[in-house]
């Protein structure tokens, strides 16, 4: 069986205090591990503890940046129900808590029918007409981009060169560069992999957008193939922003939605 980079990056090992893991290089932006990757790492330990295969809803509060190196992960069952197992999780290093998680885990089947969904997948041109995200963009060194294939909508991509579109939106395609199928754990990563939509709003400072809180709701197991994704920021007040995301699979099914509460970059 082929070993995929993401599976190795989120691997956890049981120990006397819960789980241990190593945050590797290359899943970062400017040296700090991507928030979606860190969420997936914690969720992997949580689902192993709870015995349920899929994260259905996961919320993470980011208390400190996570850099490459060893971490300890705890995962505790709050309630074991018929449909859901509710859990808490924590990622620590040398006793310092870096991430606190709360999630519900359960079972999912591939989409067979949808009862009511407004809208549809975002209007993204074919990949060969999009702009591929590279490891170096603007002032950021995006190691994450070496692990993924991300093609940005041409109207949204110029924000990386200080030419915002005027609308707080980022759209594009997502897949793993090594061909790994996108599962529900991969959705947690995908929901935080694109450039912030706020970069396309004129007259705002561009730079690091620290995440305070991030929630992903998983709706279905993705069909094989790339995801088409859309992220929108409509509210920037008091130095904070919200970004709402939609992730659609290759069959046109809504497979995840997300909301992120982040801090606006400072001068």
PDB file of C-alpha atoms in Angstrom, residues 54-202:
ATOM      1  CA  UNK A  54     -15.303  10.451  10.714  1.00  0.00           C
ATOM      2  CA  UNK A  55     -15.061  13.955  12.167  1.00  0.00           C
ATOM      3  CA  UNK A  56     -18.526  15.473  11.736  1.00  0.00           C
ATOM      4  CA  UNK A  57     -17.878  18.806  13.394  1.00  0.00           C
ATOM      5  CA  UNK A  58     -14.587  19.971  14.858  1.00  0.00           C
ATOM      6  CA  UNK A  59     -13.790  23.291  16.509  1.00  0.00           C
ATOM      7  CA  UNK A  60     -10.240  24.313  17.346  1.00  0.00           C
ATOM      8  CA  UNK A  61      -9.031  27.211  19.479  1.00  0.00           C
ATOM      9  CA  UNK A  62      -5.446  28.131  18.666  1.00  0.00           C
ATOM     10  CA  UNK A  63      -3.558  29.145  21.789  1.00  0.00           C
ATOM     11  CA  UNK A  64      -0.005  29.324  20.408  1.00  0.00           C
ATOM     12  CA  UNK A  65       1.767  28.681  17.095  1.00  0.00           C
ATOM     13  CA  UNK A  66       2.767  25.082  16.396  1.00  0.00           C
ATOM     14  CA  UNK A  67       6.237  24.560  14.956  1.00  0.00           C
ATOM     15  CA  UNK A  68       7.845  21.303  13.770  1.00  0.00           C
ATOM     16  CA  UNK A  69       8.754  18.855  16.505  1.00  0.00           C
ATOM     17  CA  UNK A  70       7.236  16.386  18.967  1.00  0.00           C
ATOM     18  CA  UNK A  71       3.840  16.998  20.554  1.00  0.00           C
ATOM     19  CA  UNK A  72       1.620  15.207  23.057  1.00  0.00           C
ATOM     20  CA  UNK A  73      -2.082  14.784  22.316  1.00  0.00           C
ATOM     21  CA  UNK A  74      -4.851  13.974  24.763  1.00  0.00           C
ATOM     22  CA  UNK A  75      -8.333  12.909  23.684  1.00  0.00           C
ATOM     23  CA  UNK A  76     -11.283  12.314  25.990  1.00  0.00           C
ATOM     24  CA  UNK A  77     -14.825  11.101  25.388  1.00  0.00           C
ATOM     25  CA  UNK A  78     -17.451  13.486  26.763  1.00  0.00           C
ATOM     26  CA  UNK A  79     -20.457  11.445  25.645  1.00  0.00           C
ATOM     27  CA  UNK A  80     -20.835   8.227  23.686  1.00  0.00           C
ATOM     28  CA  UNK A  81     -24.164   8.348  21.866  1.00  0.00           C
ATOM     29  CA  UNK A  82     -25.877   6.197  19.281  1.00  0.00           C
ATOM     30  CA  UNK A  83     -25.049   8.519  16.382  1.00  0.00           C
ATOM     31  CA  UNK A  84     -22.292  10.738  17.737  1.00  0.00           C
ATOM     32  CA  UNK A  85     -19.326  10.537  20.048  1.00  0.00           C
ATOM     33  CA  UNK A  86     -18.567  13.959  21.510  1.00  0.00           C
ATOM     34  CA  UNK A  87     -14.940  14.495  22.455  1.00  0.00           C
ATOM     35  CA  UNK A  88     -12.393  17.015  23.623  1.00  0.00           C
ATOM     36  CA  UNK A  89      -8.773  17.099  22.579  1.00  0.00           C
ATOM     37  CA  UNK A  90      -5.613  18.999  23.386  1.00  0.00           C
ATOM     38  CA  UNK A  91      -2.213  19.323  21.728  1.00  0.00           C
ATOM     39  CA  UNK A  92       0.694  20.202  24.014  1.00  0.00           C
ATOM     40  CA  UNK A  93       4.441  20.585  23.914  1.00  0.00           C
ATOM     41  CA  UNK A  94       6.529  20.403  27.081  1.00  0.00           C
ATOM     42  CA  UNK A  95       3.390  20.944  29.151  1.00  0.00           C
ATOM     43  CA  UNK A  96       2.256  24.036  27.253  1.00  0.00           C
ATOM     44  CA  UNK A  97      -1.130  23.755  25.580  1.00  0.00           C
ATOM     45  CA  UNK A  98      -1.065  24.831  21.944  1.00  0.00           C
ATOM     46  CA  UNK A  99      -4.497  23.792  20.652  1.00  0.00           C
ATOM     47  CA  UNK A 100      -7.810  22.927  22.347  1.00  0.00           C
ATOM     48  CA  UNK A 101     -10.371  20.981  20.322  1.00  0.00           C
ATOM     49  CA  UNK A 102     -14.017  19.985  20.654  1.00  0.00           C
ATOM     50  CA  UNK A 103     -15.618  17.628  18.182  1.00  0.00           C
ATOM     51  CA  UNK A 104     -18.377  15.193  17.336  1.00  0.00           C
ATOM     52  CA  UNK A 105     -17.443  12.011  15.496  1.00  0.00           C
ATOM     53  CA  UNK A 106     -19.629   9.429  13.812  1.00  0.00           C
ATOM     54  CA  UNK A 107     -20.378   7.529  10.639  1.00  0.00           C
ATOM     55  CA  UNK A 108     -20.984   8.902   7.150  1.00  0.00           C
ATOM     56  CA  UNK A 109     -22.068   7.389   3.878  1.00  0.00           C
ATOM     57  CA  UNK A 110     -21.296   8.767   0.431  1.00  0.00           C
ATOM     58  CA  UNK A 111     -23.925  11.234  -0.728  1.00  0.00           C
ATOM     59  CA  UNK A 112     -26.954   9.463  -2.165  1.00  0.00           C
ATOM     60  CA  UNK A 113     -29.432  12.314  -2.145  1.00  0.00           C
ATOM     61  CA  UNK A 114     -29.705  15.921  -1.029  1.00  0.00           C
ATOM     62  CA  UNK A 115     -32.894  17.302   0.401  1.00  0.00           C
ATOM     63  CA  UNK A 116     -32.202  21.033   0.168  1.00  0.00           C
ATOM     64  CA  UNK A 117     -29.043  22.855  -0.874  1.00  0.00           C
ATOM     65  CA  UNK A 118     -29.047  26.468  -2.014  1.00  0.00           C
ATOM     66  CA  UNK A 119     -26.566  27.246  -4.744  1.00  0.00           C
ATOM     67  CA  UNK A 120     -23.917  24.923  -6.053  1.00  0.00           C
ATOM     68  CA  UNK A 121     -20.195  24.557  -6.587  1.00  0.00           C
ATOM     69  CA  UNK A 122     -18.276  27.790  -7.132  1.00  0.00           C
ATOM     70  CA  UNK A 123     -17.714  29.047 -10.647  1.00  0.00           C
ATOM     71  CA  UNK A 124     -14.060  28.095 -11.051  1.00  0.00           C
ATOM     72  CA  UNK A 125     -12.461  27.734 -14.501  1.00  0.00           C
ATOM     73  CA  UNK A 126     -10.757  24.472 -15.462  1.00  0.00           C
ATOM     74  CA  UNK A 127      -7.436  23.901 -13.729  1.00  0.00           C
ATOM     75  CA  UNK A 128      -5.408  24.765 -16.832  1.00  0.00           C
ATOM     76  CA  UNK A 129      -7.005  28.220 -16.788  1.00  0.00           C
ATOM     77  CA  UNK A 130      -6.306  28.835 -13.095  1.00  0.00           C
ATOM     78  CA  UNK A 131      -3.185  30.097 -11.302  1.00  0.00           C
ATOM     79  CA  UNK A 132      -1.234  27.446  -9.447  1.00  0.00           C
ATOM     80  CA  UNK A 133      -0.287  28.379  -5.898  1.00  0.00           C
ATOM     81  CA  UNK A 134       3.462  28.145  -5.385  1.00  0.00           C
ATOM     82  CA  UNK A 135       5.509  27.714  -2.193  1.00  0.00           C
ATOM     83  CA  UNK A 136       6.612  31.363  -2.379  1.00  0.00           C
ATOM     84  CA  UNK A 137       3.822  33.908  -2.711  1.00  0.00           C
ATOM     85  CA  UNK A 138       4.082  37.554  -1.790  1.00  0.00           C
ATOM     86  CA  UNK A 139       5.864  37.799   1.549  1.00  0.00           C
ATOM     87  CA  UNK A 140       4.979  34.260   2.678  1.00  0.00           C
ATOM     88  CA  UNK A 141       6.895  31.023   2.316  1.00  0.00           C
ATOM     89  CA  UNK A 142       4.152  28.421   2.040  1.00  0.00           C
ATOM     90  CA  UNK A 143       5.712  25.005   2.618  1.00  0.00           C
ATOM     91  CA  UNK A 144       2.197  23.597   2.513  1.00  0.00           C
ATOM     92  CA  UNK A 145       2.027  24.364  -1.211  1.00  0.00           C
ATOM     93  CA  UNK A 146       4.720  21.740  -1.868  1.00  0.00           C
ATOM     94  CA  UNK A 147       2.364  19.055  -0.517  1.00  0.00           C
ATOM     95  CA  UNK A 148      -0.770  20.152  -2.333  1.00  0.00           C
ATOM     96  CA  UNK A 149      -2.033  21.081  -5.758  1.00  0.00           C
ATOM     97  CA  UNK A 150      -4.032  24.283  -5.477  1.00  0.00           C
ATOM     98  CA  UNK A 151      -5.213  26.232  -8.491  1.00  0.00           C
ATOM     99  CA  UNK A 152      -6.648  29.672  -7.784  1.00  0.00           C
ATOM    100  CA  UNK A 153      -9.346  31.446  -9.766  1.00  0.00           C
ATOM    101  CA  UNK A 154      -7.556  34.027 -11.964  1.00  0.00           C
ATOM    102  CA  UNK A 155      -9.792  36.804 -10.625  1.00  0.00           C
ATOM    103  CA  UNK A 156      -8.750  36.015  -7.047  1.00  0.00           C
ATOM    104  CA  UNK A 157      -5.086  35.051  -7.423  1.00  0.00           C
ATOM    105  CA  UNK A 158      -3.676  38.513  -8.120  1.00  0.00           C
ATOM    106  CA  UNK A 159      -4.171  39.438  -4.474  1.00  0.00           C
ATOM    107  CA  UNK A 160      -0.919  37.570  -3.822  1.00  0.00           C
ATOM    108  CA  UNK A 161       0.803  40.245  -5.936  1.00  0.00           C
ATOM    109  CA  UNK A 162      -0.884  43.140  -4.110  1.00  0.00           C
ATOM    110  CA  UNK A 163      -3.636  43.502  -6.699  1.00  0.00           C
ATOM    111  CA  UNK A 164      -6.849  42.743  -4.766  1.00  0.00           C
ATOM    112  CA  UNK A 165      -9.950  41.985  -6.792  1.00  0.00           C
ATOM    113  CA  UNK A 166     -12.172  44.217  -4.678  1.00  0.00           C
ATOM    114  CA  UNK A 167     -14.282  41.332  -3.350  1.00  0.00           C
ATOM    115  CA  UNK A 168     -13.360  39.358  -0.222  1.00  0.00           C
ATOM    116  CA  UNK A 169     -13.324  36.000  -1.944  1.00  0.00           C
ATOM    117  CA  UNK A 170     -10.906  33.191  -2.817  1.00  0.00           C
ATOM    118  CA  UNK A 171     -11.902  30.306  -5.086  1.00  0.00           C
ATOM    119  CA  UNK A 172     -10.004  27.376  -6.487  1.00  0.00           C
ATOM    120  CA  UNK A 173      -9.263  23.673  -6.780  1.00  0.00           C
ATOM    121  CA  UNK A 174      -7.662  21.454  -4.131  1.00  0.00           C
ATOM    122  CA  UNK A 175      -6.040  18.028  -4.210  1.00  0.00           C
ATOM    123  CA  UNK A 176      -3.067  16.247  -2.666  1.00  0.00           C
ATOM    124  CA  UNK A 177       0.029  16.419  -4.847  1.00  0.00           C
ATOM    125  CA  UNK A 178       0.909  12.746  -4.248  1.00  0.00           C
ATOM    126  CA  UNK A 179      -2.537  11.589  -5.361  1.00  0.00           C
ATOM    127  CA  UNK A 180      -3.918  10.764  -1.916  1.00  0.00           C
ATOM    128  CA  UNK A 181      -7.719  10.438  -2.021  1.00  0.00           C
ATOM    129  CA  UNK A 182      -9.462  13.218  -0.116  1.00  0.00           C
ATOM    130  CA  UNK A 183     -11.294  11.781   2.881  1.00  0.00           C
ATOM    131  CA  UNK A 184     -13.039  13.487   5.775  1.00  0.00           C
ATOM    132  CA  UNK A 185      -9.754  14.086   7.592  1.00  0.00           C
ATOM    133  CA  UNK A 186      -8.376  15.693   4.437  1.00  0.00           C
ATOM    134  CA  UNK A 187     -11.357  18.054   4.376  1.00  0.00           C
ATOM    135  CA  UNK A 188     -10.137  19.615   7.626  1.00  0.00           C
ATOM    136  CA  UNK A 189      -6.864  20.473   5.917  1.00  0.00           C
ATOM    137  CA  UNK A 190      -8.479  21.690   2.700  1.00  0.00           C
ATOM    138  CA  UNK A 191     -10.717  24.097   4.603  1.00  0.00           C
ATOM    139  CA  UNK A 192      -7.663  26.071   5.767  1.00  0.00           C
ATOM    140  CA  UNK A 193      -5.270  25.757   2.840  1.00  0.00           C
ATOM    141  CA  UNK A 194      -6.180  28.670   0.582  1.00  0.00           C
ATOM    142  CA  UNK A 195      -4.942  32.273   0.805  1.00  0.00           C
ATOM    143  CA  UNK A 196      -7.199  34.329   3.097  1.00  0.00           C
ATOM    144  CA  UNK A 197     -10.166  35.850   1.288  1.00  0.00           C
ATOM    145  CA  UNK A 198      -9.496  39.122   3.107  1.00  0.00           C
ATOM    146  CA  UNK A 199      -6.440  39.616   0.867  1.00  0.00           C
ATOM    147  CA  UNK A 200      -8.834  40.583  -1.928  1.00  0.00           C
ATOM    148  CA  UNK A 201     -10.382  43.447   0.037  1.00  0.00           C
ATOM    149  CA  UNK A 202      -8.726  46.758  -0.936  1.00  0.00           C
TER     150      UNK A 202
END
